[in-house]
Short mmCIF file of N, CA, C and O in Angstrom, two decimals:
data_model
loop_
_atom_site.label_atom_id
_atom_site.label_comp_id
_atom_site.label_asym_id
_atom_site.label_seq_id
_atom_site.Cartn_x
_atom_site.Cartn_y
_atom_site.Cartn_z
N UNK D 1 115.91 88.58 80.09
CA UNK D 1 116.33 87.21 79.65
C UNK D 1 115.48 86.89 78.50
O UNK D 1 114.14 87.02 78.76
N UNK D 2 116.05 86.29 77.56
CA UNK D 2 115.31 85.69 76.51
C UNK D 2 115.11 84.21 76.20
O UNK D 2 116.45 83.63 76.36
N UNK D 3 114.14 83.42 76.12
CA UNK D 3 114.20 82.23 76.06
C UNK D 3 113.65 81.83 74.57
O UNK D 3 112.70 82.67 74.11
N UNK D 4 114.14 81.13 73.71
CA UNK D 4 113.62 80.69 72.38
C UNK D 4 114.49 79.93 71.47
O UNK D 4 115.84 79.68 71.88
N UNK D 5 114.14 79.63 70.53
CA UNK D 5 114.93 78.64 69.53
C UNK D 5 115.91 79.60 68.84
O UNK D 5 115.28 80.77 68.47
N UNK D 6 117.05 79.21 68.69
CA UNK D 6 118.10 80.04 67.90
C UNK D 6 117.78 80.26 66.28
O UNK D 6 117.98 80.88 65.65
N UNK D 7 117.05 78.90 65.92
CA UNK D 7 116.72 78.91 64.62
C UNK D 7 115.49 79.70 64.19
O UNK D 7 115.40 80.26 63.08
N UNK D 8 114.46 79.74 65.15
CA UNK D 8 113.33 80.52 64.85
C UNK D 8 113.17 81.74 65.77
O UNK D 8 112.69 81.63 67.08
N UNK D 9 113.63 82.81 65.34
CA UNK D 9 113.65 84.05 66.19
C UNK D 9 112.61 84.84 65.97
O UNK D 9 112.31 85.99 66.77
N UNK D 10 111.31 84.32 65.34
CA UNK D 10 109.97 85.10 65.26
C UNK D 10 109.21 84.64 66.61
O UNK D 10 108.20 85.26 66.65
N UNK D 11 109.72 83.73 67.28
CA UNK D 11 108.87 83.26 68.61
C UNK D 11 109.80 83.27 69.75
O UNK D 11 110.88 82.61 69.93
N UNK D 12 109.59 84.20 70.78
CA UNK D 12 110.47 84.14 72.08
C UNK D 12 109.39 84.59 73.30
O UNK D 12 108.67 85.34 72.97
N UNK D 13 109.99 84.25 74.35
CA UNK D 13 109.27 84.57 75.46
C UNK D 13 110.62 85.39 76.24
O UNK D 13 111.64 85.07 76.45
N UNK D 14 109.99 86.77 76.66
CA UNK D 14 111.01 87.62 77.30
C UNK D 14 110.53 87.81 79.02
O UNK D 14 109.40 88.06 79.13
N UNK D 15 111.46 87.65 79.97
CA UNK D 15 111.21 87.66 81.20
C UNK D 15 111.62 89.14 81.71
O UNK D 15 112.80 89.67 81.56
N UNK D 16 110.60 90.00 82.21
CA UNK D 16 111.05 91.22 82.82
C UNK D 16 110.93 91.35 84.22
O UNK D 16 109.84 91.09 84.94
N UNK D 17 112.22 91.59 85.00
CA UNK D 17 112.14 91.42 86.52
C UNK D 17 111.63 92.67 86.88
O UNK D 17 111.75 93.80 86.31
N UNK D 18 111.13 92.96 88.26
CA UNK D 18 110.60 94.04 88.82
C UNK D 18 109.53 94.66 88.15
O UNK D 18 109.35 96.08 88.06
N UNK D 19 108.67 93.94 87.44
CA UNK D 19 107.46 94.71 86.82
C UNK D 19 106.13 93.92 87.25
O UNK D 19 106.34 92.68 87.63
N UNK D 20 105.25 94.55 86.70
CA UNK D 20 103.87 94.01 87.00
C UNK D 20 102.81 94.08 85.72
O UNK D 20 103.23 94.43 84.81
N UNK D 21 101.70 93.98 86.10
CA UNK D 21 100.62 94.26 85.10
C UNK D 21 100.56 95.57 84.57
O UNK D 21 100.32 95.77 83.35
N UNK D 22 100.87 96.62 85.33
CA UNK D 22 101.09 97.85 84.72
C UNK D 22 101.84 98.12 83.41
O UNK D 22 101.33 98.42 82.38
N UNK D 23 102.99 97.63 83.42
CA UNK D 23 103.81 97.66 82.08
C UNK D 23 103.54 96.38 81.20
O UNK D 23 103.34 96.52 79.89
N UNK D 24 103.25 95.33 81.70
CA UNK D 24 102.93 94.18 80.90
C UNK D 24 101.77 94.51 80.02
O UNK D 24 101.72 94.03 78.64
N UNK D 25 100.81 94.90 80.62
CA UNK D 25 99.41 94.93 79.82
C UNK D 25 99.64 96.10 78.73
O UNK D 25 99.10 96.08 77.73
N UNK D 26 100.40 97.27 79.17
CA UNK D 26 100.50 98.32 78.27
C UNK D 26 101.46 97.81 77.01
O UNK D 26 101.49 98.12 75.82
N UNK D 27 102.29 97.08 77.34
CA UNK D 27 103.34 96.49 76.42
C UNK D 27 102.58 95.43 75.29
O UNK D 27 102.74 95.55 74.18
N UNK D 28 101.71 94.62 76.07
CA UNK D 28 100.94 93.73 75.34
C UNK D 28 100.00 94.34 74.21
O UNK D 28 100.01 94.09 72.93
N UNK D 29 99.46 95.72 74.78
CA UNK D 29 98.54 96.51 73.70
C UNK D 29 99.44 96.96 72.67
O UNK D 29 98.99 96.89 71.47
N UNK D 30 100.59 97.47 72.82
CA UNK D 30 101.50 98.13 71.93
C UNK D 30 101.81 97.10 71.00
O UNK D 30 102.04 97.32 69.71
N UNK D 31 102.14 95.74 71.51
CA UNK D 31 102.64 94.72 70.62
C UNK D 31 101.59 94.24 69.58
O UNK D 31 101.75 94.12 68.29
N UNK D 32 100.21 94.38 70.12
CA UNK D 32 99.21 93.89 69.25
C UNK D 32 98.83 94.85 68.35
O UNK D 32 98.11 94.54 67.40
N UNK D 33 99.11 96.19 68.28
CA UNK D 33 99.04 97.20 67.47
C UNK D 33 99.98 96.87 66.13
O UNK D 33 99.66 97.61 64.94
N UNK D 34 101.13 96.11 66.34
CA UNK D 34 102.01 96.09 65.36
C UNK D 34 101.44 94.88 64.44
O UNK D 34 101.33 93.75 65.06
N UNK D 35 101.38 95.33 63.08
CA UNK D 35 101.00 94.11 62.12
C UNK D 35 101.92 93.07 62.02
O UNK D 35 101.52 91.87 61.52
N UNK D 36 103.20 93.02 62.36
CA UNK D 36 104.22 92.10 62.37
C UNK D 36 103.82 90.86 63.58
O UNK D 36 104.55 89.94 63.55
N UNK D 37 102.91 91.37 64.39
CA UNK D 37 102.85 90.42 65.53
C UNK D 37 101.54 89.42 65.16
O UNK D 37 100.49 89.82 64.90
N UNK D 38 101.87 88.14 65.37
CA UNK D 38 100.86 87.18 65.21
C UNK D 38 100.22 86.93 66.48
O UNK D 38 98.91 86.93 66.51
N UNK D 39 100.91 86.72 67.54
CA UNK D 39 100.25 86.43 68.79
C UNK D 39 101.27 87.11 69.86
O UNK D 39 102.60 86.95 69.79
N UNK D 40 100.59 87.63 70.93
CA UNK D 40 101.39 87.94 72.18
C UNK D 40 100.61 87.92 73.45
O UNK D 40 99.47 87.93 73.25
N UNK D 41 101.21 87.67 74.47
CA UNK D 41 100.52 87.75 75.71
C UNK D 41 101.56 87.66 76.77
O UNK D 41 102.61 87.70 76.60
N UNK D 42 101.08 87.78 78.07
CA UNK D 42 101.93 87.83 79.13
C UNK D 42 101.38 87.08 80.36
O UNK D 42 100.16 86.91 80.31
N UNK D 43 102.22 86.38 80.95
CA UNK D 43 101.84 85.97 82.43
C UNK D 43 102.64 86.29 83.62
O UNK D 43 103.89 86.83 83.50
N UNK D 44 102.27 86.00 84.67
CA UNK D 44 103.00 86.60 85.89
C UNK D 44 102.90 85.18 86.59
O UNK D 44 102.05 84.68 87.03
N UNK D 45 104.26 84.81 86.61
CA UNK D 45 104.37 83.29 87.18
C UNK D 45 103.76 83.13 88.65
O UNK D 45 102.99 81.91 88.88
N UNK D 46 103.99 84.06 89.47
CA UNK D 46 103.50 83.97 90.85
C UNK D 46 103.23 85.31 91.40
O UNK D 46 104.21 86.32 91.36
N UNK D 47 102.05 85.54 92.13
CA UNK D 47 101.65 86.96 92.50
C UNK D 47 102.66 87.47 93.39
O UNK D 47 102.81 88.93 93.41
N UNK D 48 103.58 86.94 94.07
CA UNK D 48 104.31 87.31 94.99
C UNK D 48 105.64 87.68 94.64
O UNK D 48 106.59 88.21 95.16
N UNK D 49 106.00 87.43 93.05
CA UNK D 49 107.14 87.43 92.35
C UNK D 49 106.85 88.61 91.59
O UNK D 49 106.15 88.70 90.78
N UNK D 50 107.95 89.52 91.68
CA UNK D 50 107.87 90.97 90.63
C UNK D 50 108.58 90.29 89.37
O UNK D 50 109.69 90.73 88.97
N UNK D 51 107.95 89.45 88.62
CA UNK D 51 108.20 89.01 87.15
C UNK D 51 107.29 88.78 86.42
O UNK D 51 106.13 88.36 86.66
N UNK D 52 107.39 89.09 85.04
CA UNK D 52 106.44 89.16 84.02
C UNK D 52 107.12 88.29 82.77
O UNK D 52 108.20 88.77 82.39
N UNK D 53 106.56 87.37 82.45
CA UNK D 53 106.93 86.80 81.17
C UNK D 53 106.10 87.40 79.89
O UNK D 53 104.68 86.99 80.16
N UNK D 54 106.66 87.79 78.94
CA UNK D 54 105.87 88.18 77.70
C UNK D 54 106.23 87.35 76.63
O UNK D 54 107.50 87.14 76.08
N UNK D 55 105.44 86.74 75.98
CA UNK D 55 105.35 85.89 74.80
C UNK D 55 105.11 86.42 73.53
O UNK D 55 104.07 87.17 73.41
N UNK D 56 106.08 86.63 72.34
CA UNK D 56 105.87 87.27 71.44
C UNK D 56 106.14 86.27 70.08
O UNK D 56 107.19 85.61 70.03
N UNK D 57 105.02 86.21 69.24
CA UNK D 57 105.17 85.47 67.92
C UNK D 57 104.96 86.45 66.82
O UNK D 57 103.78 86.93 66.70
N UNK D 58 105.84 86.29 66.04
CA UNK D 58 105.57 87.32 64.74
C UNK D 58 105.47 86.72 63.48
O UNK D 58 105.49 85.34 63.51
N UNK D 59 105.18 87.31 62.37
CA UNK D 59 104.76 86.84 61.19
C UNK D 59 106.08 86.43 60.41
O UNK D 59 106.15 85.94 59.23
N UNK D 60 107.28 86.57 61.16
CA UNK D 60 108.51 86.19 60.42
C UNK D 60 109.73 87.08 61.07
O UNK D 60 110.88 86.81 61.15
N UNK D 61 109.33 88.50 61.40
CA UNK D 61 110.37 89.16 61.83
C UNK D 61 111.08 88.71 63.28
O UNK D 61 110.31 88.12 63.82
N UNK D 62 112.31 89.00 63.61
CA UNK D 62 112.66 88.76 64.92
C UNK D 62 111.87 89.36 65.92
O UNK D 62 111.74 90.48 65.96
N UNK D 63 111.40 88.50 66.86
CA UNK D 63 110.57 88.88 68.05
C UNK D 63 111.47 89.88 68.90
O UNK D 63 110.48 90.99 69.35
N UNK D 64 112.57 89.92 68.88
CA UNK D 64 113.37 90.75 69.79
C UNK D 64 113.23 92.43 69.19
O UNK D 64 113.15 93.23 70.07
N UNK D 65 113.33 92.40 67.81
CA UNK D 65 113.36 93.59 67.18
C UNK D 65 111.87 94.23 67.20
O UNK D 65 111.65 95.47 67.49
N UNK D 66 110.93 93.37 67.13
CA UNK D 66 109.51 93.80 67.48
C UNK D 66 109.09 94.22 68.70
O UNK D 66 108.53 95.29 68.98
N UNK D 67 109.55 93.59 69.75
CA UNK D 67 109.52 94.07 71.13
C UNK D 67 110.10 95.33 71.36
O UNK D 67 109.71 96.15 72.04
N UNK D 68 111.25 95.39 70.87
CA UNK D 68 112.11 96.68 70.80
C UNK D 68 111.39 97.93 70.28
O UNK D 68 110.97 99.02 71.07
N UNK D 69 110.78 97.65 69.34
CA UNK D 69 110.06 98.80 68.56
C UNK D 69 108.84 99.17 69.22
O UNK D 69 108.46 100.26 69.34
N UNK D 70 107.92 98.16 70.00
CA UNK D 70 106.96 98.21 70.78
C UNK D 70 107.28 99.02 71.91
O UNK D 70 106.35 99.83 72.42
N UNK D 71 108.27 98.62 72.56
CA UNK D 71 108.69 99.52 73.66
C UNK D 71 108.88 101.07 73.37
O UNK D 71 108.56 101.84 74.15
N UNK D 72 109.53 101.35 72.26
CA UNK D 72 109.75 102.51 71.89
C UNK D 72 108.41 103.21 71.52
O UNK D 72 108.19 104.44 71.84
N UNK D 73 107.51 102.54 70.78
CA UNK D 73 106.18 103.20 70.70
C UNK D 73 105.34 103.55 71.94
O UNK D 73 104.80 104.45 72.00
N UNK D 74 105.53 102.58 72.83
CA UNK D 74 104.99 102.75 74.28
C UNK D 74 105.53 104.17 74.93
O UNK D 74 104.80 104.88 75.45
N UNK D 75 106.91 104.21 74.68
CA UNK D 75 107.52 105.51 75.15
C UNK D 75 106.84 106.67 74.43
O UNK D 75 106.83 107.64 75.16
N UNK D 76 106.83 106.55 73.27
CA UNK D 76 106.30 107.74 72.48
C UNK D 76 104.73 108.11 72.88
O UNK D 76 104.33 109.42 73.11
N UNK D 77 104.03 107.03 73.25
CA UNK D 77 102.57 107.24 73.63
C UNK D 77 102.63 107.97 74.88
O UNK D 77 101.83 108.85 75.35
N UNK D 78 103.59 107.45 75.86
CA UNK D 78 103.64 108.13 77.34
C UNK D 78 104.03 109.36 77.14
O UNK D 78 103.53 110.40 77.97
N UNK D 79 105.00 109.79 76.34
CA UNK D 79 105.58 111.12 76.05
C UNK D 79 104.19 112.12 75.81
O UNK D 79 104.07 113.13 76.05
N UNK D 80 103.47 111.42 74.79
CA UNK D 80 102.46 112.24 74.26
C UNK D 80 101.24 112.54 75.35
O UNK D 80 100.72 113.65 75.36
N UNK D 81 101.09 111.61 76.07
CA UNK D 81 100.15 111.68 77.03
C UNK D 81 100.63 112.64 78.24
O UNK D 81 99.83 113.39 78.65
N UNK D 82 101.79 112.57 78.49
CA UNK D 82 102.54 113.63 79.44
C UNK D 82 102.49 115.04 79.05
O UNK D 82 102.09 116.04 79.69
N UNK D 83 102.76 115.25 77.71
CA UNK D 83 102.82 116.51 77.18
C UNK D 83 101.36 117.36 77.22
O UNK D 83 101.00 118.42 77.41
N UNK D 84 100.46 116.29 76.82
CA UNK D 84 99.01 116.71 76.60
C UNK D 84 98.49 117.13 78.08
O UNK D 84 97.85 118.36 78.23
N UNK D 85 98.98 116.32 79.21
CA UNK D 85 98.39 116.66 80.31
C UNK D 85 98.85 117.91 80.99
O UNK D 85 98.46 118.71 81.60
N UNK D 86 100.40 118.02 80.71
CA UNK D 86 101.10 119.27 81.12
C UNK D 86 100.48 120.47 80.37
O UNK D 86 100.37 121.55 81.23
N UNK D 87 100.08 120.50 79.25
CA UNK D 87 99.58 121.51 78.46
C UNK D 87 98.08 121.89 79.26
O UNK D 87 97.70 123.08 79.18
N UNK D 88 97.29 120.94 79.54
CA UNK D 88 96.11 121.09 79.82
C UNK D 88 96.13 121.72 81.26
O UNK D 88 95.29 122.69 81.73
N UNK D 89 97.08 121.31 82.20
CA UNK D 89 97.25 121.81 83.40
C UNK D 89 97.74 123.31 83.42
O UNK D 89 97.13 124.10 83.91
N UNK D 90 98.66 123.61 82.39
CA UNK D 90 99.12 124.83 82.23
C UNK D 90 97.94 125.84 81.65
O UNK D 90 97.83 126.93 82.22
N UNK D 91 97.21 125.23 80.73
CA UNK D 91 95.93 126.20 80.19
C UNK D 91 94.92 126.32 81.38
O UNK D 91 94.55 127.43 81.51
N UNK D 92 94.80 125.41 82.25
CA UNK D 92 93.90 125.56 83.35
C UNK D 92 94.33 126.64 84.33
O UNK D 92 93.62 127.64 84.78
N UNK D 93 95.54 126.59 84.53
CA UNK D 93 96.15 127.69 85.56
C UNK D 93 96.15 129.06 85.10
O UNK D 93 95.92 130.08 85.71
N UNK D 94 96.41 129.06 83.64
CA UNK D 94 96.24 130.36 82.88
C UNK D 94 94.93 130.90 82.90
O UNK D 94 94.41 132.22 83.13
N UNK D 95 93.86 130.04 82.75
CA UNK D 95 92.44 130.61 82.77
C UNK D 95 92.24 130.96 84.16
O UNK D 95 91.40 132.14 84.35
N UNK D 96 92.36 130.17 84.95
CA UNK D 96 92.13 130.40 86.60
C UNK D 96 92.82 131.69 86.92
O UNK D 96 92.34 132.49 87.83
N UNK D 97 94.14 131.91 86.35
CA UNK D 97 94.81 132.89 86.88
C UNK D 97 94.14 134.37 86.27
O UNK D 97 94.16 135.55 86.83
N UNK D 98 93.61 134.23 85.04
CA UNK D 98 92.96 135.54 84.39
C UNK D 98 91.60 135.74 85.09
O UNK D 98 91.24 137.00 84.94
N UNK D 99 90.96 134.80 85.61
CA UNK D 99 89.80 135.15 86.29
C UNK D 99 89.76 135.70 87.51
O UNK D 99 88.84 136.43 87.98
N UNK D 100 91.00 135.38 88.27
CA UNK D 100 91.00 136.15 89.46
C UNK D 100 91.53 137.65 89.54
O UNK D 100 91.51 138.27 90.28
N UNK D 101 91.70 138.17 88.22
CA UNK D 101 92.43 139.54 87.94
C UNK D 101 91.21 140.47 87.71
O UNK D 101 90.07 140.30 87.52
#
């Protein structure tokens, strides 16, 4: 769900249901890496509620597009971490397997 002025699409607040600090902090990090982002932050309205509000203010581009791009960047980072980890596990198993022979 998105709240914000229709005239100024460079500032919006996005509410993400069923999420917590794990995604919100990672997304905030990715957003802050984007030079189009002037300010961003997140809040959790109540600890017992699985809801995160992410506020994005850009230098002029639509906040919705910048958020979408940051989500894609975050997915790429996660894929890189996963492939690096999987490769390290495979290398470890290969080394260990060759030692036992």
